[in-house]
Tab-separated table of C-alpha atoms and ligand atoms in Angstrom:
chain	number	residue	atom	x	y	z
A	195	MET	CA	8.416	12.986	22.373
A	196	THR	CA	4.532	12.468	24.074
A	197	GLU	CA	3.330	8.166	23.726
A	198	ARG	CA	1.343	7.976	20.620
A	199	THR	CA	-2.698	6.502	21.249
A	200	PHE	CA	-3.879	3.414	19.593
A	201	HIS	CA	-6.914	1.619	18.777
A	202	VAL	CA	-7.024	-1.981	20.245
A	203	ASP	CA	-10.367	-3.660	20.204
A	204	GLY	CA	-13.104	-0.786	20.350
A	205	ARG	CA	-11.082	0.797	22.849
A	206	LEU	CA	-8.129	3.852	22.434
A	207	VAL	CA	-4.929	3.362	25.229
A	208	PRO	CA	-1.466	3.716	25.490
A	209	GLU	CA	0.982	2.459	23.342
A	210	SER	CA	2.736	0.648	25.441
A	211	GLU	CA	-0.755	-0.692	26.766
A	212	ALA	CA	-1.436	-0.971	23.629
A	213	THR	CA	-1.234	-5.098	23.273
A	214	VAL	CA	-2.067	-8.294	21.359
A	215	ASN	CA	-2.174	-11.534	22.561
A	216	ILE	CA	0.248	-13.480	21.519
A	217	ARG	CA	-1.827	-16.604	20.116
A	218	ASP	CA	-3.110	-14.273	18.154
A	219	ARG	CA	-3.241	-16.141	14.690
A	220	GLY	CA	-2.288	-12.409	12.961
A	221	PHE	CA	1.161	-12.988	14.940
A	222	LEU	CA	1.353	-16.628	14.657
A	223	TYR	CA	0.606	-17.417	11.285
A	224	GLY	CA	-0.090	-14.487	9.729
A	225	ASP	CA	-3.565	-14.590	9.203
A	226	GLY	CA	-4.837	-11.116	9.055
A	227	VAL	CA	-5.128	-8.083	7.073
A	228	PHE	CA	-4.551	-4.652	6.820
A	229	GLU	CA	-4.705	-1.157	5.204
A	230	THR	CA	-2.665	1.319	4.729
A	231	LEU	CA	-4.172	4.572	4.776
A	232	ARG	CA	-3.503	8.217	4.013
A	233	VAL	CA	-4.988	11.058	6.346
A	234	TYR	CA	-4.302	14.815	4.654
A	235	ASP	CA	-6.091	17.467	6.611
A	236	GLY	CA	-7.677	14.740	9.454
A	237	GLU	CA	-9.694	12.514	6.611
A	238	ILE	CA	-9.399	9.947	5.401
A	239	PHE	CA	-7.660	9.673	1.475
A	240	GLU	CA	-9.301	7.007	-0.504
A	241	TRP	CA	-11.607	5.892	2.490
A	242	GLU	CA	-14.063	3.656	0.322
A	243	ALA	CA	-11.883	1.894	-1.892
A	244	HIS	CA	-9.350	0.918	1.265
A	245	ALA	CA	-13.000	-0.717	2.569
A	246	ASP	CA	-13.392	-2.608	0.051
A	247	ARG	CA	-9.711	-4.000	-0.762
A	248	LEU	CA	-10.488	-4.813	2.655
A	249	ALA	CA	-14.076	-6.179	2.864
A	250	ARG	CA	-12.413	-8.688	-0.325
A	251	SER	CA	-8.862	-9.378	1.441
A	252	LEU	CA	-11.030	-10.232	4.470
A	253	ALA	CA	-13.283	-12.426	2.081
A	254	THR	CA	-10.240	-14.495	1.025
A	255	LEU	CA	-9.018	-15.022	3.995
A	256	ASP	CA	-13.059	-16.308	4.160
A	257	PHE	CA	-13.785	-14.244	7.292
A	258	GLU	CA	-15.645	-11.104	6.324
A	259	GLU	CA	-19.031	-11.196	8.415
A	260	THR	CA	-17.177	-10.273	11.289
A	261	MET	CA	-16.184	-7.151	9.559
A	262	PRO	CA	-17.488	-4.088	11.243
A	263	PRO	CA	-19.529	-2.025	9.522
A	264	VAL	CA	-17.241	0.266	7.024
A	265	THR	CA	-18.596	3.437	9.802
A	266	ASP	CA	-17.483	1.786	12.438
A	267	LEU	CA	-14.028	0.968	10.918
A	268	ARG	CA	-13.321	4.291	9.665
A	269	GLN	CA	-14.485	5.870	12.796
A	270	ARG	CA	-11.789	4.037	14.771
A	271	VAL	CA	-9.820	5.400	11.738
A	272	LEU	CA	-10.468	8.879	13.489
A	273	ASP	CA	-10.450	8.757	16.731
A	274	THR	CA	-7.367	7.438	16.284
A	275	VAL	CA	-5.870	10.238	14.473
A	276	ALA	CA	-7.898	12.642	15.950
A	277	ALA	CA	-7.197	11.084	19.734
A	278	ASN	CA	-2.893	11.885	18.913
A	279	GLU	CA	-4.164	15.509	17.429
A	280	PHE	CA	-2.353	15.163	14.053
A	281	ALA	CA	-3.865	16.596	11.261
A	282	ASP	CA	-1.886	14.676	8.487
A	283	ALA	CA	-0.385	11.350	9.418
A	284	TYR	CA	-0.520	6.936	8.605
A	285	ALA	CA	-2.536	4.535	9.774
A	286	ARG	CA	-2.511	1.428	9.516
A	287	LEU	CA	-5.744	-0.265	10.140
A	288	SER	CA	-5.743	-4.211	10.687
A	289	MET	CA	-8.226	-7.055	11.088
A	290	THR	CA	-6.724	-10.335	12.387
A	291	ARG	CA	-8.319	-14.470	13.011
A	292	GLY	CA	-8.006	-13.044	16.510
A	293	VAL	CA	-7.533	-16.715	18.581
A	294	GLN	CA	-8.144	-19.983	18.103
A	295	PRO	CA	-8.749	-22.797	21.010
A	296	GLY	CA	-7.511	-25.107	18.066
A	297	LYS	CA	-3.914	-25.107	15.560
A	298	LEU	CA	-3.705	-24.352	11.625
A	299	THR	CA	-6.929	-24.734	10.683
A	300	PRO	CA	-9.199	-21.558	10.852
A	301	GLU	CA	-12.986	-22.143	12.783
A	302	SER	CA	-16.020	-20.904	11.673
A	303	ARG	CA	-16.465	-18.618	14.798
A	304	VAL	CA	-14.237	-15.406	14.647
A	305	ASP	CA	-13.220	-12.611	17.128
A	306	PRO	CA	-11.827	-10.509	15.321
A	307	THR	CA	-8.419	-8.574	16.386
A	308	ILE	CA	-8.804	-5.081	14.954
A	309	THR	CA	-6.208	-2.411	16.051
A	310	VAL	CA	-5.393	1.368	14.798
A	311	ILE	CA	-1.751	2.444	14.808
A	312	VAL	CA	-0.977	5.923	13.360
A	313	SER	CA	2.137	8.018	13.589
A	314	GLU	CA	1.906	11.436	11.573
A	315	LEU	CA	2.961	12.178	8.760
A	316	PRO	CA	3.569	15.894	7.490
A	317	ARG	CA	2.090	16.363	3.812
A	318	GLY	CA	4.030	17.283	1.202
A	319	GLY	CA	1.543	18.825	-1.612
A	320	THR	CA	1.983	21.119	-3.896
A	321	ASP	CA	5.072	23.589	-2.899
A	322	GLY	CA	6.144	21.301	0.200
A	323	ASP	CA	8.484	18.351	0.727
A	324	ASP	CA	7.892	15.008	-0.220
A	325	VAL	CA	7.815	12.265	2.253
A	326	TRP	CA	10.330	10.304	0.457
A	327	ASP	CA	13.961	11.124	1.181
A	328	GLY	CA	14.939	11.202	-3.150
A	329	PRO	CA	13.481	10.090	-6.132
A	330	ALA	CA	13.965	5.983	-5.406
A	331	THR	CA	16.053	3.595	-7.672
A	332	LEU	CA	14.971	0.359	-7.914
A	333	ARG	CA	16.628	-2.065	-8.988
A	334	THR	CA	14.845	-6.100	-10.166
A	335	VAL	CA	15.120	-9.684	-7.282
A	336	GLU	CA	15.959	-12.770	-7.631
A	337	THR	CA	12.835	-13.153	-5.326
A	338	ARG	CA	9.883	-13.744	-7.521
A	339	ARG	CA	6.372	-13.266	-6.310
A	340	ILE	CA	3.579	-15.033	-4.966
A	341	PRO	CA	1.974	-16.193	-7.417
A	342	SER	CA	-1.457	-15.326	-6.599
A	343	GLU	CA	-2.271	-19.821	-6.802
A	344	ALA	CA	-0.590	-19.250	-3.716
A	345	LEU	CA	-1.576	-16.663	-1.961
A	346	PRO	CA	-3.075	-14.353	-4.016
A	347	ALA	CA	-1.517	-10.930	-5.067
A	348	ASP	CA	-5.101	-8.653	-4.457
A	349	ALA	CA	-5.859	-10.036	-0.907
A	350	LYS	CA	-3.491	-7.652	1.487
A	351	THR	CA	-2.235	-9.282	4.590
A	352	HIS	CA	-0.002	-9.455	7.108
A	353	ASN	CA	1.695	-11.873	5.491
A	354	TYR	CA	4.357	-9.361	4.295
A	355	LEU	CA	7.296	-12.159	3.926
A	356	ASN	CA	7.415	-11.710	0.095
A	357	GLY	CA	8.439	-8.741	0.226
A	358	THR	CA	10.500	-8.485	3.195
A	359	LEU	CA	12.520	-11.242	0.840
A	360	ALA	CA	12.859	-8.927	-1.573
A	361	ARG	CA	13.860	-5.461	0.482
A	362	LEU	CA	16.986	-7.769	1.655
A	363	ASP	CA	17.175	-8.741	-1.896
A	364	LEU	CA	18.702	-5.065	-1.856
A	365	GLN	CA	20.862	-5.108	0.907
A	366	GLU	CA	24.472	-4.639	-0.717
A	367	SER	CA	22.522	-2.206	-3.374
A	368	ASP	CA	21.926	1.132	-3.623
A	369	ALA	CA	18.675	0.321	-4.764
A	370	ASP	CA	15.665	1.312	-2.337
A	371	GLU	CA	12.732	-0.190	-4.125
A	372	ALA	CA	12.804	-3.719	-5.790
A	373	ILE	CA	11.225	-4.942	-8.889
A	374	MET	CA	9.692	-8.414	-8.767
A	375	LEU	CA	9.331	-10.767	-11.512
A	376	ASP	CA	6.513	-13.050	-11.599
A	377	THR	CA	7.057	-16.630	-12.190
A	378	ASP	CA	7.069	-16.270	-15.545
A	379	GLY	CA	9.485	-12.951	-15.810
A	380	ASN	CA	7.020	-10.595	-16.702
A	381	VAL	CA	7.133	-7.623	-14.396
A	382	THR	CA	4.618	-7.397	-12.082
A	383	GLU	CA	5.625	-4.959	-8.931
A	384	GLY	CA	7.740	-3.195	-5.580
A	385	ALA	CA	7.770	-4.323	-2.318
A	386	THR	CA	5.432	-2.498	-1.725
A	387	SER	CA	4.449	-0.456	-4.826
A	388	ASN	CA	3.273	-0.015	-8.138
A	389	LEU	CA	5.274	0.487	-10.405
A	390	PHE	CA	4.745	2.537	-13.882
A	391	PHE	CA	6.768	3.834	-16.808
A	392	VAL	CA	6.906	5.813	-19.640
A	393	ASP	CA	7.161	4.770	-23.097
A	394	ALA	CA	6.989	6.688	-26.254
A	395	GLY	CA	4.508	9.318	-24.288
A	396	GLN	CA	2.261	6.478	-23.260
A	397	LEU	CA	2.319	4.995	-19.354
A	398	LYS	CA	2.267	1.711	-18.991
A	399	THR	CA	1.485	-0.467	-16.078
A	400	PRO	CA	0.950	-4.347	-15.164
A	401	SER	CA	-1.743	-5.787	-15.403
A	402	THR	CA	-3.854	-6.368	-12.232
A	403	ASP	CA	-4.508	-10.054	-14.492
A	404	LEU	CA	-1.172	-11.009	-12.474
A	405	ASP	CA	0.605	-10.792	-9.639
A	406	VAL	CA	0.266	-7.659	-8.367
A	407	LEU	CA	-1.987	-5.418	-5.450
A	408	PRO	CA	-4.168	-2.986	-6.782
A	409	GLY	CA	-3.013	-0.429	-5.067
A	410	ILE	CA	-5.219	2.902	-4.567
A	411	THR	CA	-2.714	4.942	-5.213
A	412	ARG	CA	-2.645	3.632	-9.105
A	413	ASP	CA	-5.676	3.194	-9.510
A	414	VAL	CA	-5.889	7.163	-8.586
A	415	VAL	CA	-3.052	7.842	-11.075
A	416	LEU	CA	-4.519	6.098	-13.852
A	417	ASP	CA	-8.187	8.218	-13.321
A	418	LEU	CA	-5.872	11.340	-13.313
A	419	ALA	CA	-3.583	10.204	-16.303
A	420	ARG	CA	-7.452	9.740	-18.353
A	421	GLU	CA	-8.920	12.278	-17.747
A	422	GLU	CA	-5.690	14.631	-19.282
A	423	GLY	CA	-5.867	12.960	-22.136
A	424	PHE	CA	-2.441	10.418	-21.866
A	425	PRO	CA	-2.646	7.326	-23.895
A	426	VAL	CA	-2.382	4.293	-20.880
A	427	GLU	CA	-2.224	0.971	-21.008
A	428	THR	CA	-2.339	-2.510	-18.511
A	429	GLY	CA	-0.573	-5.139	-19.784
A	430	GLN	CA	2.748	-7.522	-19.545
A	431	TYR	CA	5.656	-6.535	-19.789
A	432	SER	CA	8.958	-7.453	-19.819
A	433	LEU	CA	12.187	-6.327	-17.771
A	434	ALA	CA	13.819	-4.762	-20.993
A	435	GLU	CA	10.616	-2.113	-21.889
A	436	VAL	CA	11.113	-0.968	-18.327
A	437	ARG	CA	14.540	-0.844	-18.440
A	438	GLU	CA	14.421	1.219	-21.848
A	439	ALA	CA	11.708	3.813	-20.611
A	440	ASP	CA	11.651	6.807	-20.842
A	441	GLU	CA	10.281	7.899	-17.957
A	442	ALA	CA	8.843	5.629	-14.422
A	443	PHE	CA	7.878	5.860	-11.505
A	444	VAL	CA	6.193	3.893	-8.752
A	445	THR	CA	3.098	5.040	-6.447
A	446	ASN	CA	2.074	4.008	-2.849
A	447	THR	CA	-0.693	5.849	-0.076
A	448	THR	CA	2.915	7.305	2.189
A	449	TRP	CA	5.334	7.949	-1.087
A	450	GLU	CA	2.526	8.920	-3.314
A	451	VAL	CA	4.142	9.204	-7.290
A	452	ARG	CA	7.683	9.221	-6.254
A	453	PRO	CA	10.478	9.421	-9.550
A	454	VAL	CA	12.507	6.872	-10.444
A	455	THR	CA	15.601	7.543	-11.670
A	456	ALA	CA	17.338	4.408	-12.134
A	457	VAL	CA	16.776	1.387	-12.655
A	458	ASP	CA	19.433	-1.620	-12.350
A	459	GLY	CA	21.990	0.283	-12.925
A	460	HIS	CA	20.837	2.499	-16.009
A	461	ASP	CA	19.716	6.082	-15.589
A	462	VAL	CA	15.671	7.111	-16.351
A	463	GLU	CA	14.667	10.584	-15.945
A	464	ALA	CA	13.226	11.532	-13.747
A	465	GLY	CA	10.414	13.880	-16.780
A	466	PRO	CA	7.731	15.366	-17.839
A	467	MET	CA	5.356	12.615	-17.568
A	468	THR	CA	5.895	11.945	-14.103
A	469	LYS	CA	6.080	15.485	-12.513
A	470	LEU	CA	2.605	16.217	-13.811
A	471	LEU	CA	0.946	13.086	-12.682
A	472	ALA	CA	2.678	14.799	-8.947
A	473	LYS	CA	1.508	17.464	-9.549
A	474	LEU	CA	-2.123	16.698	-10.690
A	475	PHE	CA	-2.297	14.261	-7.631
A	476	ASP	CA	-1.430	16.775	-5.685
A	477	GLU	CA	-4.223	18.547	-7.092
A	478	TYR	CA	-6.769	15.995	-6.159
A	479	VAL	CA	-5.503	15.932	-2.830
A	480	GLU	CA	-5.535	19.459	-2.116
A	481	ARG	CA	-9.541	19.599	-4.259
A	482	THR	CA	-10.346	16.663	-2.014
A	483	HIS	CA	-8.871	17.668	1.539
A	484	TYR	CA	-7.962	20.838	2.188
B	701	PLP	N1	1.675	-2.977	-3.813
B	701	PLP	C1	2.868	-3.510	-3.001
B	701	PLP	C2	2.779	-5.709	-2.544
B	701	PLP	C3	2.016	-2.975	-1.925
B	701	PLP	O1	2.517	-3.495	-0.410
B	701	PLP	C4	2.157	-1.835	-1.576
B	701	PLP	C5	1.170	-0.615	-1.044
B	701	PLP	O2	1.104	-0.975	0.412
B	701	PLP	C6	1.353	-1.913	-3.058
B	701	PLP	C7	1.613	-2.344	-4.359
B	701	PLP	C8	0.732	0.002	-3.638
B	701	PLP	O3	-0.956	-0.098	-2.858
B	701	PLP	P1	-0.939	1.640	-2.362
B	701	PLP	O4	-0.893	2.909	-2.967
B	701	PLP	O5	-3.156	1.018	-1.823
B	701	PLP	O6	-0.384	1.513	-0.677
């Protein structure tokens, strides 16, 4: 396999030379933000939405003034994808508070570390294979979603311990994605995905007023569903409602629309609304990229 090329602080470098300082705060404290991006045919899917969310995450960590112009960041991603001669790819754009002289207290002078890593990810699309091996099976885990009062859920930070613990809870089970509840017992989301379900013909997903990351794929799916005239509701839901759903699916940038066939051992159908939304999503990608 030929060595990949990554982007580190403004330079394209071979993977084996792509390093950051051991004192980088992204490493020491998870003090950084990132976006997982999907590249279809050399172009970033929903770039503006990702750039907006990156800016919001940076604002939460209070170093948004160090964000380079959006066009510059986009170019770093595209240059990295092009250097590897990928057309369809996964990319991760990260920005940390970098190295600072003190200890935990952040200093106002920030020299961020900005990296892009990529891997090839062929597109499933309207007549290809999906990126996931099969439908998702979900299990509710003991790990609760961190309350936004402690760590704002709408910031996509390097600290993924909440999701890591949720995935560890899945060991010994046959499930491959977690359902996380908030501290009040409402359904929030998966470890790395947003959750949707269908109840009596209505598409439902937990509101972003709860401790939920506002997924870019979630927004696209909600728009597509509304355009199609599906009744859509965002709200507060109990586990019982999800377990009794007629259909369910999870979304994220790489999975796109991934059907769910079991929730806590209860069978759920990969039903007609899920299939139609997956098709509409594929067609949207097709329309906007190919
Ligand atoms: N929720 C969490 C906790 C995530 O980590 C992710 C993505 O990784 C998502 C939702 C889905 O977000 P997006 O559709 O922007 O990839």
